[in-house]
Amino acid sequence: MEQSIHIPIMAQEIISFLDPKPNTIIFDGTIGFGGHASQILPLISKGHYYGFDQDHYAFNFCQNKFKDNISLKIYHMSYSEGLEFLKKQKILVDFVLLDLGISSYHIDLSERGFTFLQDQPLDMRMNLTNSLTAKKILNTYTIKDLSDIFYNFGELFQNKILSQNIINYRKKHTISTTFQLIELIKQSYRFNNNRRKFIKTCSQVFQALRIETNNELGELNLFLEQLTTILSTQAKIAILSFHSIEDRIVKRFFKKNKQSFSSFTKKVITSSKEELQLNSRAKSAKLRLYQYKANS
């Protein structure tokens, strides 16, 4: 079970880029279930590994998994909060790792509505202390707000009928489960037995709701704006994204700030055929690598 909930993506590419020394200081903003950490920690015997995660289950899992490792400190907070924490402590890091994907645990085991393949409550929160849920969004947002979310966060450009059907349905019923939402999607589009189109549309709707529920893009932008405040001279940054919206934000930020950062590769890195055979969920992953140029 442990392996199934945290398969690290492009771990060897990340480690090769990091080229860790025994005293390296690392910021892992989304430690998750410790997939990358478990491979990097043995290489930094005299270093420090600061791991952050806003999901309580992942946090507790890692605390137990790494309880005997003195190099690792784990904190239950988002990665932008983690950055602010280290900033206040005046700690500079040599390497920043962000894995922006959701884990297999969240899809397969959490029962929070991240998947449209099972009937689950429409929660979608990574941090269960937050008040906003997908259910609240679907039952309280205006038709314009719903349309904007599907357009901007799911790149679902034809969404007016779906948004209207949601408004009409909730006048008589509370939208509480993933399968209720699936039925509304089916009523809003002509799929003509095209399962690929159906899956793509469902993925776009669920992605949009998850991003809004967790303020994922706001979190990423906030983090990037403050990134240099925790970087040591010649620090390295590795960011794994899993959809085009996140990847564009990362790409544009570092292009805009090219006087402070250099790209390690000309093109974005994707998973090898060998990795895809072992982990099909790595298919959408994109890895971007950068080096900080302090005082430039």
PDB file of C-alpha atoms in Angstrom:
ATOM      1  CA  MET A   1       0.000   0.000   0.000  1.00  0.00           C
ATOM      2  CA  GLU A   2       2.827   2.392   0.840  1.00  0.00           C
ATOM      3  CA  GLN A   3       4.256   2.200  -2.673  1.00  0.00           C
ATOM      4  CA  SER A   4       0.835   2.768  -4.233  1.00  0.00           C
ATOM      5  CA  ILE A   5       0.248   6.111  -2.555  1.00  0.00           C
ATOM      6  CA  HIS A   6       3.538   7.813  -3.336  1.00  0.00           C
ATOM      7  CA  ILE A   7       5.422   6.924  -6.489  1.00  0.00           C
ATOM      8  CA  PRO A   8       7.973   9.708  -7.013  1.00  0.00           C
ATOM      9  CA  ILE A   9       8.013  11.060 -10.561  1.00  0.00           C
ATOM     10  CA  MET A  10      11.293  11.756 -12.384  1.00  0.00           C
ATOM     11  CA  ALA A  11      13.216  11.205  -9.156  1.00  0.00           C
ATOM     12  CA  GLN A  12      16.476  10.344 -10.907  1.00  0.00           C
ATOM     13  CA  GLU A  13      16.320  13.428 -13.120  1.00  0.00           C
ATOM     14  CA  ILE A  14      15.727  15.601 -10.052  1.00  0.00           C
ATOM     15  CA  ILE A  15      18.546  14.020  -8.044  1.00  0.00           C
ATOM     16  CA  SER A  16      20.944  14.286 -10.982  1.00  0.00           C
ATOM     17  CA  PHE A  17      20.164  18.001 -11.301  1.00  0.00           C
ATOM     18  CA  LEU A  18      20.399  18.573  -7.546  1.00  0.00           C
ATOM     19  CA  ASP A  19      23.727  16.742  -7.259  1.00  0.00           C
ATOM     20  CA  PRO A  20      23.335  16.805  -3.453  1.00  0.00           C
ATOM     21  CA  LYS A  21      26.281  17.154  -1.087  1.00  0.00           C
ATOM     22  CA  PRO A  22      26.216  15.844   2.507  1.00  0.00           C
ATOM     23  CA  ASN A  23      25.454  19.322   3.917  1.00  0.00           C
ATOM     24  CA  THR A  24      22.825  20.407   1.358  1.00  0.00           C
ATOM     25  CA  ILE A  25      19.769  22.248   2.715  1.00  0.00           C
ATOM     26  CA  ILE A  26      16.512  21.357   0.973  1.00  0.00           C
ATOM     27  CA  PHE A  27      13.020  22.871   0.850  1.00  0.00           C
ATOM     28  CA  ASP A  28      10.374  20.329  -0.196  1.00  0.00           C
ATOM     29  CA  GLY A  29       7.157  22.294  -0.415  1.00  0.00           C
ATOM     30  CA  THR A  30       4.929  19.293  -1.089  1.00  0.00           C
ATOM     31  CA  ILE A  31       6.557  16.355   0.641  1.00  0.00           C
ATOM     32  CA  GLY A  32       3.418  14.253   0.228  1.00  0.00           C
ATOM     33  CA  PHE A  33       4.179  10.669   1.196  1.00  0.00           C
ATOM     34  CA  GLY A  34       7.934  11.073   1.043  1.00  0.00           C
ATOM     35  CA  GLY A  35       8.642   9.563  -2.355  1.00  0.00           C
ATOM     36  CA  HIS A  36      11.330  12.037  -3.376  1.00  0.00           C
ATOM     37  CA  ALA A  37      12.477  12.583   0.216  1.00  0.00           C
ATOM     38  CA  SER A  38      13.201   8.896   0.744  1.00  0.00           C
ATOM     39  CA  GLN A  39      15.642   8.940  -2.162  1.00  0.00           C
ATOM     40  CA  ILE A  40      17.314  12.273  -1.354  1.00  0.00           C
ATOM     41  CA  LEU A  41      17.701  11.983   2.431  1.00  0.00           C
ATOM     42  CA  PRO A  42      20.410   9.261   2.357  1.00  0.00           C
ATOM     43  CA  LEU A  43      22.522  11.642   0.257  1.00  0.00           C
ATOM     44  CA  ILE A  44      22.499  14.553   2.745  1.00  0.00           C
ATOM     45  CA  SER A  45      23.692  12.959   5.981  1.00  0.00           C
ATOM     46  CA  LYS A  46      24.864  16.297   7.420  1.00  0.00           C
ATOM     47  CA  GLY A  47      22.277  18.476   5.713  1.00  0.00           C
ATOM     48  CA  HIS A  48      18.744  19.604   6.486  1.00  0.00           C
ATOM     49  CA  TYR A  49      15.538  18.648   4.714  1.00  0.00           C
ATOM     50  CA  TYR A  50      12.527  20.880   5.408  1.00  0.00           C
ATOM     51  CA  GLY A  51       9.339  19.163   4.280  1.00  0.00           C
ATOM     52  CA  PHE A  52       5.918  20.804   4.142  1.00  0.00           C
ATOM     53  CA  ASP A  53       2.467  19.491   3.348  1.00  0.00           C
ATOM     54  CA  GLN A  54      -1.005  20.885   3.998  1.00  0.00           C
ATOM     55  CA  ASP A  55      -2.660  17.458   3.962  1.00  0.00           C
ATOM     56  CA  HIS A  56      -2.924  16.061   7.492  1.00  0.00           C
ATOM     57  CA  TYR A  57      -2.790  12.434   6.337  1.00  0.00           C
ATOM     58  CA  ALA A  58       0.425  12.982   4.349  1.00  0.00           C
ATOM     59  CA  PHE A  59       1.921  14.932   7.248  1.00  0.00           C
ATOM     60  CA  ASN A  60       1.173  12.168   9.760  1.00  0.00           C
ATOM     61  CA  PHE A  61       2.357   9.491   7.343  1.00  0.00           C
ATOM     62  CA  CYS A  62       5.738  11.159   6.867  1.00  0.00           C
ATOM     63  CA  GLN A  63       6.165  11.883  10.556  1.00  0.00           C
ATOM     64  CA  ASN A  64       5.865   8.173  11.209  1.00  0.00           C
ATOM     65  CA  LYS A  65       7.857   7.044   8.158  1.00  0.00           C
ATOM     66  CA  PHE A  66      10.834   9.309   8.891  1.00  0.00           C
ATOM     67  CA  LYS A  67      10.609   9.473  12.685  1.00  0.00           C
ATOM     68  CA  ASP A  68      14.218   8.314  13.100  1.00  0.00           C
ATOM     69  CA  ASN A  69      15.739  10.647  10.513  1.00  0.00           C
ATOM     70  CA  ILE A  70      17.449  13.596  12.202  1.00  0.00           C
ATOM     71  CA  SER A  71      17.995  15.510   8.951  1.00  0.00           C
ATOM     72  CA  LEU A  72      14.282  15.889   8.233  1.00  0.00           C
ATOM     73  CA  LYS A  73      11.836  18.335   9.779  1.00  0.00           C
ATOM     74  CA  ILE A  74       8.206  18.126   8.672  1.00  0.00           C
ATOM     75  CA  TYR A  75       5.582  20.849   9.016  1.00  0.00           C
ATOM     76  CA  HIS A  76       1.832  20.760   8.479  1.00  0.00           C
ATOM     77  CA  MET A  77       1.414  23.819   6.269  1.00  0.00           C
ATOM     78  CA  SER A  78       1.181  24.846   2.633  1.00  0.00           C
ATOM     79  CA  TYR A  79       4.331  25.546   0.681  1.00  0.00           C
ATOM     80  CA  SER A  80       3.767  29.307   0.652  1.00  0.00           C
ATOM     81  CA  GLU A  81       3.370  29.157   4.445  1.00  0.00           C
ATOM     82  CA  GLY A  82       6.516  27.026   4.573  1.00  0.00           C
ATOM     83  CA  LEU A  83       8.424  29.670   2.636  1.00  0.00           C
ATOM     84  CA  GLU A  84       7.245  32.369   5.025  1.00  0.00           C
ATOM     85  CA  PHE A  85       8.230  30.165   7.979  1.00  0.00           C
ATOM     86  CA  LEU A  86      11.810  29.721   6.731  1.00  0.00           C
ATOM     87  CA  LYS A  87      11.985  33.396   5.820  1.00  0.00           C
ATOM     88  CA  LYS A  88      11.155  34.382   9.405  1.00  0.00           C
ATOM     89  CA  GLN A  89      13.748  31.886  10.665  1.00  0.00           C
ATOM     90  CA  LYS A  90      16.284  33.431   8.238  1.00  0.00           C
ATOM     91  CA  ILE A  91      17.030  30.019   6.773  1.00  0.00           C
ATOM     92  CA  LEU A  92      18.412  29.882   3.226  1.00  0.00           C
ATOM     93  CA  VAL A  93      18.115  26.710   1.176  1.00  0.00           C
ATOM     94  CA  ASP A  94      20.237  25.200  -1.593  1.00  0.00           C
ATOM     95  CA  PHE A  95      17.436  23.376  -3.352  1.00  0.00           C
ATOM     96  CA  VAL A  96      13.699  23.912  -3.795  1.00  0.00           C
ATOM     97  CA  LEU A  97      11.422  21.061  -4.870  1.00  0.00           C
ATOM     98  CA  LEU A  98       7.754  21.512  -5.696  1.00  0.00           C
ATOM     99  CA  ASP A  99       5.658  18.552  -6.844  1.00  0.00           C
ATOM    100  CA  LEU A 100       2.335  20.146  -7.736  1.00  0.00           C
ATOM    101  CA  GLY A 101       0.475  16.921  -8.502  1.00  0.00           C
ATOM    102  CA  ILE A 102      -2.074  15.178  -6.347  1.00  0.00           C
ATOM    103  CA  SER A 103      -1.022  11.780  -5.043  1.00  0.00           C
ATOM    104  CA  SER A 104      -2.459   8.375  -5.877  1.00  0.00           C
ATOM    105  CA  TYR A 105      -3.756   8.364  -2.296  1.00  0.00           C
ATOM    106  CA  HIS A 106      -5.951  11.386  -2.972  1.00  0.00           C
ATOM    107  CA  ILE A 107      -7.324   9.846  -6.150  1.00  0.00           C
ATOM    108  CA  ASP A 108      -7.769   6.265  -4.977  1.00  0.00           C
ATOM    109  CA  LEU A 109      -8.124   6.276  -1.202  1.00  0.00           C
ATOM    110  CA  SER A 110      -9.008   9.638   0.309  1.00  0.00           C
ATOM    111  CA  GLU A 111     -12.753   9.567  -0.574  1.00  0.00           C
ATOM    112  CA  ARG A 112     -12.769  13.360  -0.913  1.00  0.00           C
ATOM    113  CA  GLY A 113     -14.166  13.495  -4.434  1.00  0.00           C
ATOM    114  CA  PHE A 114     -10.949  13.943  -6.412  1.00  0.00           C
ATOM    115  CA  THR A 115     -11.977  11.191  -8.847  1.00  0.00           C
ATOM    116  CA  PHE A 116     -15.037  10.906 -11.061  1.00  0.00           C
ATOM    117  CA  LEU A 117     -14.670   7.108 -11.250  1.00  0.00           C
ATOM    118  CA  GLN A 118     -16.152   6.572  -7.770  1.00  0.00           C
ATOM    119  CA  ASP A 119     -19.188   8.005  -6.028  1.00  0.00           C
ATOM    120  CA  GLN A 120     -17.778  10.161  -3.233  1.00  0.00           C
ATOM    121  CA  PRO A 121     -18.629  13.348  -1.316  1.00  0.00           C
ATOM    122  CA  LEU A 122     -17.704  16.504  -3.237  1.00  0.00           C
ATOM    123  CA  ASP A 123     -15.053  17.757  -0.850  1.00  0.00           C
ATOM    124  CA  MET A 124     -11.747  18.133  -2.765  1.00  0.00           C
ATOM    125  CA  ARG A 125      -9.916  19.888   0.072  1.00  0.00           C
ATOM    126  CA  MET A 126      -6.229  19.152   0.502  1.00  0.00           C
ATOM    127  CA  ASN A 127      -6.351  20.829   3.906  1.00  0.00           C
ATOM    128  CA  LEU A 128      -9.452  19.723   5.801  1.00  0.00           C
ATOM    129  CA  THR A 129      -9.310  22.762   8.080  1.00  0.00           C
ATOM    130  CA  ASN A 130     -10.255  25.022   5.167  1.00  0.00           C
ATOM    131  CA  SER A 131     -13.942  25.897   4.892  1.00  0.00           C
ATOM    132  CA  LEU A 132     -14.381  25.959   1.116  1.00  0.00           C
ATOM    133  CA  THR A 133     -15.366  22.652  -0.523  1.00  0.00           C
ATOM    134  CA  ALA A 134     -16.365  21.664  -4.043  1.00  0.00           C
ATOM    135  CA  LYS A 135     -19.878  21.074  -2.713  1.00  0.00           C
ATOM    136  CA  LYS A 136     -20.075  24.650  -1.448  1.00  0.00           C
ATOM    137  CA  ILE A 137     -18.836  25.994  -4.772  1.00  0.00           C
ATOM    138  CA  LEU A 138     -21.414  24.045  -6.775  1.00  0.00           C
ATOM    139  CA  ASN A 139     -24.301  24.970  -4.481  1.00  0.00           C
ATOM    140  CA  THR A 140     -23.557  28.653  -3.810  1.00  0.00           C
ATOM    141  CA  TYR A 141     -21.515  30.216  -6.627  1.00  0.00           C
ATOM    142  CA  THR A 142     -23.286  32.345  -9.238  1.00  0.00           C
ATOM    143  CA  ILE A 143     -23.590  31.126 -12.808  1.00  0.00           C
ATOM    144  CA  LYS A 144     -20.925  33.635 -13.879  1.00  0.00           C
ATOM    145  CA  ASP A 145     -18.514  32.467 -11.180  1.00  0.00           C
ATOM    146  CA  LEU A 146     -19.049  28.822 -12.120  1.00  0.00           C
ATOM    147  CA  SER A 147     -18.512  29.610 -15.798  1.00  0.00           C
ATOM    148  CA  ASP A 148     -15.327  31.559 -15.024  1.00  0.00           C
ATOM    149  CA  ILE A 149     -13.936  28.681 -12.949  1.00  0.00           C
ATOM    150  CA  PHE A 150     -14.589  26.096 -15.670  1.00  0.00           C
ATOM    151  CA  TYR A 151     -13.126  28.428 -18.314  1.00  0.00           C
ATOM    152  CA  ASN A 152     -10.045  29.651 -16.460  1.00  0.00           C
ATOM    153  CA  PHE A 153      -9.149  26.653 -14.304  1.00  0.00           C
ATOM    154  CA  GLY A 154     -10.368  23.778 -16.485  1.00  0.00           C
ATOM    155  CA  GLU A 155      -9.907  25.350 -19.907  1.00  0.00           C
ATOM    156  CA  LEU A 156     -13.464  24.178 -20.581  1.00  0.00           C
ATOM    157  CA  PHE A 157     -14.465  26.905 -22.971  1.00  0.00           C
ATOM    158  CA  GLN A 158     -17.960  25.593 -23.774  1.00  0.00           C
ATOM    159  CA  ASN A 159     -19.522  25.557 -20.310  1.00  0.00           C
ATOM    160  CA  LYS A 160     -22.662  27.707 -20.347  1.00  0.00           C
ATOM    161  CA  ILE A 161     -25.090  24.789 -20.536  1.00  0.00           C
ATOM    162  CA  LEU A 162     -23.273  22.957 -17.725  1.00  0.00           C
ATOM    163  CA  SER A 163     -23.244  26.060 -15.530  1.00  0.00           C
ATOM    164  CA  GLN A 164     -26.961  26.624 -16.147  1.00  0.00           C
ATOM    165  CA  ASN A 165     -27.804  22.969 -15.486  1.00  0.00           C
ATOM    166  CA  ILE A 166     -25.998  23.191 -12.147  1.00  0.00           C
ATOM    167  CA  ILE A 167     -28.038  26.265 -11.193  1.00  0.00           C
ATOM    168  CA  ASN A 168     -31.302  24.599 -12.251  1.00  0.00           C
ATOM    169  CA  TYR A 169     -30.580  21.317 -10.468  1.00  0.00           C
ATOM    170  CA  ARG A 170     -29.617  22.904  -7.160  1.00  0.00           C
ATOM    171  CA  LYS A 171     -32.943  24.720  -6.958  1.00  0.00           C
ATOM    172  CA  LYS A 172     -34.492  21.371  -6.016  1.00  0.00           C
ATOM    173  CA  HIS A 173     -31.539  19.269  -4.850  1.00  0.00           C
ATOM    174  CA  THR A 174     -28.233  19.718  -3.066  1.00  0.00           C
ATOM    175  CA  ILE A 175     -25.291  18.692  -5.208  1.00  0.00           C
ATOM    176  CA  SER A 176     -23.347  16.493  -2.775  1.00  0.00           C
ATOM    177  CA  THR A 177     -21.639  13.671  -4.644  1.00  0.00           C
ATOM    178  CA  THR A 178     -19.361  13.113  -7.610  1.00  0.00           C
ATOM    179  CA  PHE A 179     -21.925  10.976  -9.427  1.00  0.00           C
ATOM    180  CA  GLN A 180     -24.527  13.748  -9.193  1.00  0.00           C
ATOM    181  CA  LEU A 181     -22.007  16.029 -10.888  1.00  0.00           C
ATOM    182  CA  ILE A 182     -21.238  13.366 -13.513  1.00  0.00           C
ATOM    183  CA  GLU A 183     -24.935  13.165 -14.389  1.00  0.00           C
ATOM    184  CA  LEU A 184     -25.040  16.937 -14.854  1.00  0.00           C
ATOM    185  CA  ILE A 185     -22.013  16.725 -17.144  1.00  0.00           C
ATOM    186  CA  LYS A 186     -23.688  13.991 -19.196  1.00  0.00           C
ATOM    187  CA  GLN A 187     -26.794  16.152 -19.563  1.00  0.00           C
ATOM    188  CA  SER A 188     -24.753  19.147 -20.707  1.00  0.00           C
ATOM    189  CA  TYR A 189     -22.688  17.692 -23.560  1.00  0.00           C
ATOM    190  CA  ARG A 190     -23.216  15.415 -26.540  1.00  0.00           C
ATOM    191  CA  PHE A 191     -20.600  12.731 -26.141  1.00  0.00           C
ATOM    192  CA  ASN A 192     -22.101  10.321 -28.711  1.00  0.00           C
ATOM    193  CA  ASN A 193     -20.454   7.350 -26.993  1.00  0.00           C
ATOM    194  CA  ASN A 194     -17.056   9.041 -27.291  1.00  0.00           C
ATOM    195  CA  ARG A 195     -15.522   7.912 -23.998  1.00  0.00           C
ATOM    196  CA  ARG A 196     -12.285   9.828 -24.577  1.00  0.00           C
ATOM    197  CA  LYS A 197     -14.221  13.080 -24.901  1.00  0.00           C
ATOM    198  CA  PHE A 198     -16.308  12.210 -21.843  1.00  0.00           C
ATOM    199  CA  ILE A 199     -13.235  11.502 -19.685  1.00  0.00           C
ATOM    200  CA  LYS A 200     -11.490  14.664 -20.879  1.00  0.00           C
ATOM    201  CA  THR A 201     -14.521  16.817 -20.051  1.00  0.00           C
ATOM    202  CA  CYS A 202     -14.937  15.256 -16.604  1.00  0.00           C
ATOM    203  CA  SER A 203     -11.227  15.772 -15.940  1.00  0.00           C
ATOM    204  CA  GLN A 204     -11.519  19.445 -16.881  1.00  0.00           C
ATOM    205  CA  VAL A 205     -14.531  20.008 -14.620  1.00  0.00           C
ATOM    206  CA  PHE A 206     -12.951  18.222 -11.651  1.00  0.00           C
ATOM    207  CA  GLN A 207      -9.616  19.989 -12.167  1.00  0.00           C
ATOM    208  CA  ALA A 208     -11.339  23.374 -12.184  1.00  0.00           C
ATOM    209  CA  LEU A 209     -13.199  22.649  -8.956  1.00  0.00           C
ATOM    210  CA  ARG A 210     -10.079  21.300  -7.235  1.00  0.00           C
ATOM    211  CA  ILE A 211      -8.043  24.360  -8.206  1.00  0.00           C
ATOM    212  CA  GLU A 212     -10.724  26.720  -6.911  1.00  0.00           C
ATOM    213  CA  THR A 213     -11.260  24.722  -3.709  1.00  0.00           C
ATOM    214  CA  ASN A 214      -7.577  24.807  -2.802  1.00  0.00           C
ATOM    215  CA  ASN A 215      -6.621  28.180  -4.329  1.00  0.00           C
ATOM    216  CA  GLU A 216      -3.861  26.309  -6.129  1.00  0.00           C
ATOM    217  CA  LEU A 217      -2.911  29.013  -8.606  1.00  0.00           C
ATOM    218  CA  GLY A 218      -2.966  31.744  -5.973  1.00  0.00           C
ATOM    219  CA  GLU A 219      -0.708  29.603  -3.803  1.00  0.00           C
ATOM    220  CA  LEU A 220       1.742  29.043  -6.650  1.00  0.00           C
ATOM    221  CA  ASN A 221       1.896  32.727  -7.614  1.00  0.00           C
ATOM    222  CA  LEU A 222       2.374  33.803  -3.992  1.00  0.00           C
ATOM    223  CA  PHE A 223       5.203  31.318  -3.567  1.00  0.00           C
ATOM    224  CA  LEU A 224       7.021  32.323  -6.740  1.00  0.00           C
ATOM    225  CA  GLU A 225       6.832  36.024  -5.876  1.00  0.00           C
ATOM    226  CA  GLN A 226       8.665  35.380  -2.590  1.00  0.00           C
ATOM    227  CA  LEU A 227      10.968  32.604  -3.790  1.00  0.00           C
ATOM    228  CA  THR A 228      14.251  34.534  -3.786  1.00  0.00           C
ATOM    229  CA  THR A 229      13.900  35.387  -0.089  1.00  0.00           C
ATOM    230  CA  ILE A 230      14.884  31.833   0.944  1.00  0.00           C
ATOM    231  CA  LEU A 231      17.473  31.007  -1.723  1.00  0.00           C
ATOM    232  CA  SER A 232      21.173  30.639  -1.064  1.00  0.00           C
ATOM    233  CA  THR A 233      23.711  31.661  -3.680  1.00  0.00           C
ATOM    234  CA  GLN A 234      23.469  29.325  -6.699  1.00  0.00           C
ATOM    235  CA  ALA A 235      20.370  27.587  -5.317  1.00  0.00           C
ATOM    236  CA  LYS A 236      18.574  25.160  -7.623  1.00  0.00           C
ATOM    237  CA  ILE A 237      14.827  24.882  -8.229  1.00  0.00           C
ATOM    238  CA  ALA A 238      12.853  21.910  -9.573  1.00  0.00           C
ATOM    239  CA  ILE A 239       9.114  22.200 -10.216  1.00  0.00           C
ATOM    240  CA  LEU A 240       6.862  19.358 -11.347  1.00  0.00           C
ATOM    241  CA  SER A 241       3.525  20.463 -12.821  1.00  0.00           C
ATOM    242  CA  PHE A 242       0.694  18.357 -14.155  1.00  0.00           C
ATOM    243  CA  HIS A 243      -1.455  20.626 -16.285  1.00  0.00           C
ATOM    244  CA  SER A 244      -0.821  23.401 -18.763  1.00  0.00           C
ATOM    245  CA  ILE A 245      -2.116  26.211 -16.535  1.00  0.00           C
ATOM    246  CA  GLU A 246       0.445  25.563 -13.786  1.00  0.00           C
ATOM    247  CA  ASP A 247       3.199  24.991 -16.305  1.00  0.00           C
ATOM    248  CA  ARG A 248       2.489  28.339 -18.011  1.00  0.00           C
ATOM    249  CA  ILE A 249       2.646  30.170 -14.688  1.00  0.00           C
ATOM    250  CA  VAL A 250       6.024  28.584 -13.883  1.00  0.00           C
ATOM    251  CA  LYS A 251       7.437  29.126 -17.369  1.00  0.00           C
ATOM    252  CA  ARG A 252       6.333  32.771 -17.541  1.00  0.00           C
ATOM    253  CA  PHE A 253       7.606  33.603 -14.068  1.00  0.00           C
ATOM    254  CA  PHE A 254      11.123  32.378 -14.741  1.00  0.00           C
ATOM    255  CA  LYS A 255      11.170  33.915 -18.213  1.00  0.00           C
ATOM    256  CA  LYS A 256      10.123  37.257 -16.724  1.00  0.00           C
ATOM    257  CA  ASN A 257      12.858  36.921 -14.095  1.00  0.00           C
ATOM    258  CA  LYS A 258      15.588  35.573 -16.364  1.00  0.00           C
ATOM    259  CA  GLN A 259      18.046  38.082 -14.911  1.00  0.00           C
ATOM    260  CA  SER A 260      17.824  36.143 -11.620  1.00  0.00           C
ATOM    261  CA  PHE A 261      17.366  32.598 -12.913  1.00  0.00           C
ATOM    262  CA  SER A 262      18.826  30.489 -15.686  1.00  0.00           C
ATOM    263  CA  SER A 263      17.027  27.509 -17.165  1.00  0.00           C
ATOM    264  CA  PHE A 264      18.939  24.243 -16.820  1.00  0.00           C
ATOM    265  CA  THR A 265      17.438  22.773 -20.002  1.00  0.00           C
ATOM    266  CA  LYS A 266      16.214  24.303 -23.253  1.00  0.00           C
ATOM    267  CA  LYS A 267      12.995  22.287 -23.200  1.00  0.00           C
ATOM    268  CA  VAL A 268      10.672  21.035 -20.506  1.00  0.00           C
ATOM    269  CA  ILE A 269      11.473  17.508 -19.267  1.00  0.00           C
ATOM    270  CA  THR A 270       8.893  14.731 -19.474  1.00  0.00           C
ATOM    271  CA  SER A 271       8.886  11.158 -18.193  1.00  0.00           C
ATOM    272  CA  SER A 272      10.770   8.451 -20.047  1.00  0.00           C
ATOM    273  CA  LYS A 273       9.017   5.541 -21.720  1.00  0.00           C
ATOM    274  CA  GLU A 274      10.394   3.276 -19.005  1.00  0.00           C
ATOM    275  CA  GLU A 275       8.867   5.406 -16.262  1.00  0.00           C
ATOM    276  CA  LEU A 276       5.516   5.582 -18.033  1.00  0.00           C
ATOM    277  CA  GLN A 277       5.429   1.796 -18.191  1.00  0.00           C
ATOM    278  CA  LEU A 278       5.801   1.707 -14.403  1.00  0.00           C
ATOM    279  CA  ASN A 279       3.584   4.696 -13.626  1.00  0.00           C
ATOM    280  CA  SER A 280       1.017   5.809 -16.204  1.00  0.00           C
ATOM    281  CA  ARG A 281       0.073   8.806 -14.039  1.00  0.00           C
ATOM    282  CA  ALA A 282       3.439  10.366 -14.901  1.00  0.00           C
ATOM    283  CA  LYS A 283       2.205  10.982 -18.451  1.00  0.00           C
ATOM    284  CA  SER A 284       1.091  14.568 -17.849  1.00  0.00           C
ATOM    285  CA  ALA A 285       4.087  15.526 -15.669  1.00  0.00           C
ATOM    286  CA  LYS A 286       6.374  18.345 -16.773  1.00  0.00           C
ATOM    287  CA  LEU A 287       9.629  19.100 -14.985  1.00  0.00           C
ATOM    288  CA  ARG A 288      11.321  22.503 -15.168  1.00  0.00           C
ATOM    289  CA  LEU A 289      14.759  23.106 -13.670  1.00  0.00           C
ATOM    290  CA  TYR A 290      16.344  26.447 -12.812  1.00  0.00           C
ATOM    291  CA  GLN A 291      19.438  27.848 -11.122  1.00  0.00           C
ATOM    292  CA  TYR A 292      19.412  31.037  -9.082  1.00  0.00           C
ATOM    293  CA  LYS A 293      21.857  33.783  -9.992  1.00  0.00           C
ATOM    294  CA  ALA A 294      22.212  35.768  -6.774  1.00  0.00           C
ATOM    295  CA  ASN A 295      23.045  39.486  -6.946  1.00  0.00           C
ATOM    296  CA  SER A 296      22.504  39.571 -10.686  1.00  0.00           C
TER     297      SER A 296
END
